[in-house]
Coordinates of C-alpha atoms and ligand atoms in Angstrom, one line a residue:
X1 CA -67.1 -53.5 10.3
X2 CA -66.8 -54.3 14.0
X3 CA -64.8 -57.4 14.9
X4 CA -66.6 -60.8 15.4
X5 CA -69.5 -59.7 13.3
X6 CA -70.7 -61.1 10.0
X7 CA -73.5 -58.6 9.6
X8 CA -73.5 -54.9 8.8
X9 CA -76.5 -53.0 10.1
X10 CA -78.3 -50.5 7.9
X11 CA -77.8 -49.8 4.2
X12 CA -74.4 -49.7 2.5
X13 CA -73.4 -46.2 1.4
X14 CA -72.9 -46.9 -2.4
X15 CA -71.1 -43.6 -3.2
X16 CA -69.5 -44.8 -6.4
X17 CA -70.4 -42.9 -9.6
X18 CA -72.3 -45.9 -10.8
X19 CA -73.8 -48.4 -10.4
X20 CA -76.0 -46.3 -8.2
X21 CA -78.5 -47.5 -5.5
X22 CA -81.5 -49.0 -7.2
X23 CA -84.8 -47.6 -5.7
X24 CA -87.1 -50.1 -4.1
X25 CA -89.8 -49.1 -6.6
X26 CA -87.5 -50.2 -9.5
X27 CA -86.6 -53.4 -7.7
X28 CA -90.3 -54.2 -7.1
X29 CA -91.1 -53.4 -10.8
X30 CA -88.5 -56.0 -11.8
X31 CA -89.7 -58.6 -9.3
X32 CA -92.3 -60.0 -11.7
X33 CA -92.8 -63.2 -13.7
X34 CA -90.8 -63.5 -16.9
X35 CA -93.0 -63.1 -19.9
X36 CA -92.8 -64.4 -23.5
X37 CA -90.5 -62.0 -25.3
X38 CA -92.5 -62.7 -28.6
X39 CA -95.9 -62.2 -27.1
X40 CA -98.4 -59.3 -27.0
X41 CA -97.7 -58.4 -23.4
X42 CA -94.1 -57.9 -24.2
X43 CA -94.8 -55.7 -27.2
X44 CA -96.7 -53.3 -24.8
X45 CA -93.7 -53.2 -22.4
X46 CA -91.3 -52.7 -25.2
X47 CA -93.3 -49.8 -26.6
X48 CA -93.4 -48.1 -23.2
X49 CA -89.7 -48.5 -22.8
X50 CA -88.8 -47.4 -26.4
X51 CA -91.1 -44.3 -26.2
X52 CA -90.1 -43.5 -22.6
X53 CA -86.3 -43.5 -23.3
X54 CA -86.8 -40.9 -26.1
X55 CA -88.1 -38.4 -23.5
X56 CA -84.9 -38.9 -21.5
X57 CA -82.6 -38.3 -24.4
X58 CA -85.0 -35.5 -25.7
X59 CA -85.1 -37.0 -29.2
X60 CA -87.9 -37.7 -31.7
X61 CA -85.8 -40.4 -33.4
X62 CA -85.7 -44.0 -32.2
X63 CA -83.3 -45.0 -29.4
X64 CA -81.6 -48.4 -29.5
X65 CA -81.8 -50.4 -26.3
X66 CA -78.9 -52.9 -25.9
X67 CA -78.7 -55.8 -23.5
X68 CA -75.2 -54.9 -22.7
X69 CA -73.3 -52.5 -20.5
X70 CA -72.3 -49.0 -21.6
X71 CA -69.1 -50.4 -23.2
X72 CA -71.4 -52.3 -25.7
X73 CA -73.1 -49.1 -26.6
X74 CA -69.7 -47.4 -27.3
X75 CA -69.1 -50.2 -29.7
X76 CA -72.6 -49.8 -31.2
X77 CA -71.9 -46.1 -31.9
X78 CA -68.6 -46.7 -33.6
X79 CA -69.3 -49.9 -35.7
X80 CA -72.7 -48.6 -37.0
X81 CA -71.4 -45.4 -38.4
X82 CA -67.7 -45.7 -39.3
X83 CA -65.5 -47.6 -41.7
X84 CA -62.1 -49.3 -41.5
X85 CA -59.3 -46.8 -41.2
X86 CA -61.6 -43.8 -40.5
X87 CA -60.0 -41.0 -38.5
X88 CA -61.8 -40.0 -35.3
X89 CA -61.1 -37.1 -33.0
X90 CA -61.3 -37.8 -29.3
X91 CA -60.6 -35.8 -26.2
X92 CA -58.5 -37.4 -23.5
X93 CA -60.5 -36.2 -20.5
X94 CA -59.6 -39.2 -18.4
X95 CA -59.8 -43.0 -18.0
X96 CA -63.1 -43.5 -19.8
X97 CA -62.1 -41.4 -22.8
X98 CA -58.9 -43.5 -22.9
X99 CA -60.8 -46.7 -22.8
X100 CA -63.1 -45.6 -25.7
X101 CA -60.0 -44.6 -27.7
X102 CA -58.5 -48.1 -27.1
X103 CA -61.7 -49.6 -28.4
X104 CA -61.6 -47.4 -31.5
X105 CA -58.1 -48.7 -32.2
X106 CA -59.1 -52.3 -31.7
X107 CA -61.9 -51.8 -34.2
X108 CA -59.6 -50.6 -36.9
X109 CA -60.2 -46.9 -36.6
X110 CA -57.6 -44.2 -36.4
X111 CA -58.3 -42.2 -33.3
X112 CA -56.4 -39.0 -32.5
X113 CA -56.4 -37.6 -29.0
X114 CA -56.6 -34.0 -27.9
X115 CA -54.6 -34.4 -24.7
X116 CA -55.3 -32.9 -21.3
X117 CA -54.0 -33.2 -17.8
X118 CA -57.2 -35.0 -16.8
X119 CA -58.4 -31.9 -14.9
X120 CA -60.6 -30.2 -17.4
X121 CA -63.5 -30.9 -19.8
X122 CA -63.3 -31.0 -23.6
X123 CA -62.2 -27.6 -25.0
X124 CA -64.4 -26.6 -28.0
X125 CA -61.8 -24.2 -29.3
X126 CA -59.2 -27.0 -29.6
X127 CA -61.7 -29.2 -31.4
X128 CA -62.6 -26.4 -33.8
X129 CA -58.8 -25.8 -34.5
X130 CA -58.2 -29.5 -35.2
X131 CA -61.2 -29.7 -37.6
X132 CA -60.1 -26.5 -39.4
X133 CA -56.7 -28.2 -40.0
X134 CA -58.4 -31.2 -41.6
X135 CA -58.9 -29.6 -45.0
X136 CA -59.5 -32.9 -46.7
X137 CA -62.4 -33.6 -44.2
X138 CA -60.9 -37.0 -43.3
X139 CA -62.1 -36.9 -39.7
X140 CA -65.3 -38.8 -39.6
X141 CA -66.4 -38.3 -36.0
X142 CA -65.7 -36.2 -33.0
X143 CA -66.1 -38.3 -29.8
X144 CA -66.5 -36.6 -26.4
X145 CA -67.8 -37.5 -22.9
X146 CA -70.4 -35.2 -21.5
X147 CA -69.1 -36.3 -18.1
X148 CA -65.8 -37.9 -17.5
X149 CA -66.5 -40.2 -14.6
X150 CA -62.9 -40.9 -13.7
X151 CA -62.2 -37.2 -12.9
X152 CA -65.5 -35.4 -12.4
X153 CA -65.1 -33.1 -15.4
X154 CA -68.1 -32.1 -17.5
X155 CA -68.1 -30.9 -21.1
X156 CA -70.4 -28.4 -22.8
X157 CA -71.9 -30.5 -25.6
X158 CA -73.8 -27.6 -27.2
X159 CA -70.5 -25.7 -27.4
X160 CA -68.8 -28.6 -29.1
X161 CA -71.6 -28.8 -31.7
X162 CA -71.1 -25.0 -32.3
X163 CA -67.4 -25.6 -32.7
X164 CA -67.9 -28.3 -35.3
X165 CA -70.3 -26.1 -37.2
X166 CA -68.0 -23.1 -37.0
X167 CA -65.3 -25.1 -38.6
X168 CA -67.8 -26.1 -41.3
X169 CA -66.8 -29.7 -40.8
X170 CA -69.1 -32.7 -41.6
X171 CA -67.8 -35.0 -38.9
X172 CA -70.4 -36.9 -36.8
X173 CA -70.7 -35.8 -33.1
X174 CA -70.7 -38.8 -30.7
X175 CA -71.3 -38.2 -27.0
X176 CA -70.9 -40.5 -24.1
X177 CA -73.7 -39.5 -21.6
X178 CA -73.3 -42.6 -19.4
X179 CA -72.7 -40.8 -16.1
X180 CA -74.7 -37.7 -16.9
X181 CA -78.0 -38.8 -18.6
X182 CA -81.0 -38.3 -16.4
X183 CA -78.8 -36.5 -13.8
X184 CA -77.8 -33.4 -15.8
X185 CA -79.4 -31.7 -18.8
X186 CA -79.0 -33.5 -22.1
X187 CA -80.8 -32.5 -25.4
X188 CA -80.1 -34.9 -28.2
X189 CA -82.0 -33.2 -31.0
X190 CA -81.6 -29.6 -29.9
X191 CA -77.8 -29.9 -29.5
X192 CA -77.4 -31.7 -32.8
X193 CA -75.7 -34.8 -31.4
X194 CA -75.4 -37.7 -34.0
X195 CA -74.9 -40.6 -31.6
X196 CA -75.3 -40.6 -27.9
X197 CA -74.3 -43.4 -25.7
X198 CA -76.1 -44.0 -22.5
X199 CA -76.1 -46.6 -19.7
X200 CA -78.7 -47.9 -17.3
X201 CA -76.9 -48.1 -14.0
X202 CA -76.1 -44.4 -13.3
X203 CA -78.8 -41.7 -13.6
X204 CA -81.4 -44.1 -14.7
X205 CA -81.2 -46.0 -11.4
X206 CA -81.2 -49.5 -12.8
X207 CA -78.8 -52.4 -12.2
X208 CA -76.0 -52.7 -14.7
X209 CA -76.7 -54.5 -18.0
X210 CA -78.5 -52.2 -20.3
X211 CA -77.3 -49.4 -22.6
X212 CA -78.5 -47.1 -25.3
X213 CA -77.7 -45.4 -28.6
X214 CA -79.7 -42.3 -29.5
X215 CA -79.2 -41.5 -33.2
X216 CA -79.7 -38.6 -35.6
X217 CA -80.9 -38.8 -39.2
X218 CA -77.3 -38.1 -40.2
X219 CA -76.1 -41.1 -38.1
X220 CA -78.7 -43.3 -39.8
X221 CA -77.4 -42.1 -43.2
X222 CA -73.9 -42.9 -42.2
X223 CA -75.1 -46.4 -41.1
X224 CA -75.9 -47.2 -44.8
X225 CA -72.3 -46.8 -45.9
X226 CA -70.4 -47.8 -42.8
X227 CA -68.3 -51.0 -43.4
X228 CA -67.1 -52.0 -39.9
X229 CA -68.3 -55.5 -39.0
X230 CA -71.4 -55.4 -36.9
X231 CA -73.7 -58.2 -35.8
X232 CA -75.0 -58.1 -32.2
X233 CA -74.8 -54.3 -32.2
X234 CA -76.2 -53.7 -35.7
X235 CA -78.9 -51.0 -35.7
X236 CA -80.8 -52.0 -38.8
X237 CA -82.2 -55.3 -37.6
X238 CA -82.9 -53.8 -34.2
X239 CA -84.8 -50.8 -35.6
X240 CA -86.9 -53.1 -37.9
X241 CA -87.9 -55.4 -35.0
X242 CA -88.5 -52.5 -32.5
X243 CA -91.0 -51.0 -35.0
X244 CA -93.3 -53.9 -34.3
X245 CA -92.5 -54.0 -30.5
X246 CA -89.9 -56.7 -30.5
X247 CA -86.1 -57.3 -30.4
X248 CA -84.0 -59.5 -32.8
X249 CA -82.9 -61.6 -29.7
X250 CA -84.1 -62.1 -26.1
X251 CA -83.7 -58.7 -24.4
X252 CA -83.3 -58.2 -20.7
X253 CA -87.1 -58.3 -20.0
X254 CA -86.8 -57.6 -16.2
X255 CA -84.5 -54.6 -17.1
X256 CA -87.2 -53.2 -19.4
X257 CA -89.7 -53.4 -16.5
X258 CA -87.2 -51.5 -14.4
X259 CA -86.5 -49.0 -17.1
X260 CA -90.2 -48.1 -17.5
X261 CA -90.5 -47.6 -13.7
X262 CA -87.3 -45.5 -13.5
X263 CA -88.4 -43.3 -16.3
X264 CA -91.8 -42.8 -14.6
X265 CA -90.1 -41.8 -11.4
X266 CA -87.9 -39.3 -13.2
X267 CA -90.9 -37.6 -14.7
X268 CA -92.8 -37.7 -11.5
X269 CA -90.0 -35.7 -9.9
X270 CA -89.6 -33.6 -13.0
X271 CA -86.4 -33.7 -15.0
X272 CA -85.5 -30.1 -14.2
X273 CA -86.0 -30.9 -10.5
X274 CA -83.8 -34.0 -10.9
X275 CA -81.1 -31.8 -12.5
X276 CA -81.4 -29.2 -9.7
X277 CA -81.1 -31.9 -7.1
X278 CA -77.9 -33.2 -8.6
X279 CA -76.5 -29.6 -8.9
X280 CA -77.2 -29.0 -5.2
X281 CA -75.7 -32.3 -3.9
X282 CA -72.6 -31.7 -6.0
X283 CA -72.1 -28.1 -4.8
X284 CA -72.6 -29.2 -1.2
X285 CA -70.0 -31.8 -1.7
X286 CA -67.5 -29.3 -3.2
X287 CA -68.2 -26.9 -0.3
X288 CA -67.2 -29.6 2.2
X289 CA -64.0 -30.6 0.2
X290 CA -63.0 -26.9 -0.1
X291 CA -63.6 -26.4 3.6
X292 CA -61.4 -29.4 4.4
X293 CA -58.7 -27.7 2.4
X294 CA -58.4 -30.6 -0.1
X295 CA -58.2 -30.1 -3.9
X296 CA -60.9 -31.1 -6.3
X297 CA -59.4 -32.9 -9.4
X298 CA -61.4 -30.8 -11.8
X299 CA -59.6 -27.4 -11.9
X300 CA -62.1 -25.5 -14.0
X301 CA -65.2 -24.5 -12.0
X302 CA -67.3 -24.3 -15.3
X303 CA -66.5 -28.0 -15.8
X304 CA -67.4 -29.2 -12.3
X305 CA -69.4 -32.4 -12.6
X306 CA -72.8 -32.6 -10.9
X307 CA -72.6 -36.4 -10.6
X308 CA -69.2 -37.1 -9.2
X309 CA -66.4 -35.2 -7.3
X310 CA -62.9 -36.5 -7.4
X311 CA -60.7 -35.5 -4.5
X312 CA -56.9 -35.3 -4.6
X313 CA -55.2 -36.7 -1.6
X314 CA -52.4 -34.7 0.0
X315 CA -48.8 -36.0 -0.6
X316 CA -48.1 -39.1 1.4
X317 CA -51.7 -40.3 1.7
X318 CA -53.0 -43.0 -0.6
X319 CA -56.5 -42.7 -1.9
X320 CA -57.2 -46.4 -2.2
X321 CA -55.9 -47.0 1.4
X322 CA -58.3 -44.2 2.4
X323 CA -61.2 -46.0 0.6
X324 CA -60.4 -49.3 2.3
X325 CA -60.3 -47.6 5.7
X326 CA -63.7 -45.9 5.2
X327 CA -65.2 -49.2 4.0
X328 CA -63.9 -51.0 7.1
X329 CA -65.2 -48.5 9.6
X330 CA -68.3 -47.1 8.0
X331 CA -69.6 -49.4 5.3
X332 CA -69.2 -47.0 2.4
X333 CA -67.8 -47.4 -1.1
X334 CA -66.1 -44.5 -2.9
X335 CA -65.0 -44.6 -6.5
X336 CA -61.4 -45.9 -7.1
X337 CA -58.5 -44.0 -8.6
X338 CA -57.3 -44.5 -12.1
X339 CA -54.5 -43.8 -14.6
X340 CA -52.5 -40.7 -13.9
X341 CA -54.2 -40.3 -10.5
X342 CA -53.8 -44.0 -9.4
X343 CA -53.5 -43.9 -5.6
X344 CA -53.7 -40.2 -5.6
X345 CA -57.5 -39.6 -5.3
X346 CA -60.8 -41.0 -4.3
X347 CA -64.2 -40.2 -5.9
X348 CA -67.5 -39.4 -4.3
X349 CA -70.5 -40.3 -6.5
X350 CA -73.6 -38.1 -5.8
X351 CA -76.0 -39.3 -8.5
X352 CA -79.1 -41.3 -9.1
X353 CA -81.7 -42.0 -6.4
X354 CA -80.0 -40.0 -3.6
X355 CA -80.8 -37.0 -1.4
X356 CA -79.4 -34.4 0.9
X357 CA -79.4 -36.6 4.0
X358 CA -77.6 -39.4 2.3
X359 CA -74.9 -37.1 0.9
X360 CA -74.5 -35.4 4.4
X361 CA -74.1 -38.9 5.8
X362 CA -71.5 -39.7 3.2
X363 CA -69.6 -36.4 3.8
X364 CA -69.7 -37.0 7.6
X365 CA -68.2 -40.4 7.0
X366 CA -65.6 -38.8 4.8
X367 CA -64.7 -36.2 7.5
X368 CA -64.5 -38.9 10.2
X369 CA -62.2 -41.0 8.0
X370 CA -60.0 -38.1 7.2
X371 CA -59.5 -37.8 11.0
X372 CA -58.9 -41.6 11.5
X373 CA -56.4 -41.7 8.6
X374 CA -54.5 -38.7 9.8
X375 CA -55.1 -36.7 6.6
X376 CA -54.5 -33.0 7.4
X377 CA -57.8 -31.2 7.0
X378 CA -59.9 -28.4 8.6
X379 CA -62.9 -29.8 10.5
X380 CA -66.4 -28.4 9.7
X381 CA -66.7 -29.4 6.0
X382 CA -70.0 -31.2 6.7
X383 CA -71.3 -28.0 8.4
X384 CA -70.4 -26.0 5.2
X385 CA -72.3 -28.5 3.1
X386 CA -75.3 -28.4 5.4
X387 CA -75.3 -24.6 5.4
X388 CA -75.3 -24.6 1.7
X389 CA -78.1 -27.2 1.3
X390 CA -80.3 -25.4 3.9
X391 CA -79.8 -22.1 2.1
X392 CA -81.0 -23.6 -1.1
X393 CA -84.0 -25.2 0.5
X394 CA -84.8 -22.0 2.3
X395 CA -85.1 -20.2 -1.0
X396 CA -81.7 -18.5 -0.6
X397 CA -80.1 -17.4 -3.8
X398 CA -78.5 -20.3 -5.7
X399 CA -74.9 -19.5 -5.7
X400 CA -73.0 -20.3 -8.8
X401 CA -70.2 -22.8 -8.6
X402 CA -67.7 -20.1 -9.1
Ligands
PLP501 C1 -69.6 -46.2 -16.4 C2 -69.1 -45.5 -17.7 C3 -68.7 -46.3 -18.8 C4 -68.6 -47.8 -18.8 O1 -69.8 -48.3 -18.8 P1 -70.0 -49.9 -18.4 O2 -71.5 -50.0 -18.2 O3 -69.2 -50.2 -17.2 O4 -69.6 -50.7 -19.6 C5 -68.3 -45.6 -19.9 N1 -68.3 -44.2 -19.9 C6 -68.6 -43.5 -18.8 C7 -68.6 -42.0 -18.9 C8 -69.0 -44.1 -17.7 O5 -69.3 -43.4 -16.6

């Protein structure tokens, strides 16, 4: 920001991997009088939201809508299906996986980690091996993130399901889709996921404060015997009230207006087009980073995330100082660094209501800041990103990430 100025011109570049920029259409849909949450008008709104969200998870079963952030839906998934002392298998893909594991411990579960160096997705083979070792079938759930937001590593959920089946293991499959839902493909029923956790403020383009549990019949059956304490997050009362178009308590009415609008927008664009757009913006970002000569945290091209790219800083350069510098000069926010990469990286979010021009702007800001901060790099990364985007728009062959 220039000196002696209390105003920043233009829009802030919100390049964090959630919350994402809220489209004007969603803001306008939310800018409406509050209605009686026990009245007939509300029931219509609730039905549209409850039906609409099923099309995003691709499920025929009910989806729970919580007035809580994604962390609340993590808790909902665990407390509704599991019992005190249950073993759960989790994969340490990064910071968010670690936080979910901590929650499981606090709730009285016994989580076990498959450890990684935070630079890959979940390995279905290692999951299968762990399940095969569990002859007594004591592991009650396998918990993975479809997209690890702290590192930009994606996991193949269909392959994880196959691994569980190959081991002949009855564990539930729980998937955190918070930073991938409505940005990359997700198929709840087809992939046989038991509980999916979603959040509003990433691909769904809403402000923070709403989250979801998509559930399978098997998860509903597990709910009947689960003994972990549950109250606010209990599925049974929610499902009973949702059936008649209401909630057990006052839900975030304005958020429901926004959700309905966001879902309409996704379908107007077409989900497959939304996914292709995210793939394109992500690949363009990686082309720039590779041209600069910097390393991407994710070291497995098959696991590259389409919603966030984490960039390793060269030795002697602090990622958080870099972020502060870019914010000061160019009014941009990048994702912070975490855990074993604290200070060593910054993250570019390229998800939600964003497009080629915005990402090119963000990459140009990044290249300028690399220069200002004296970070060694080769100029021209933005050009590499532009060349790639133009080739895709021109009908050029889509090049695989590899
Ligand atoms: C953002 C995020 C969370 C946390 O969600 P909150 O809404 O901040 O509670 C959990 N998991 C993943 C993968 C996320 O990206």
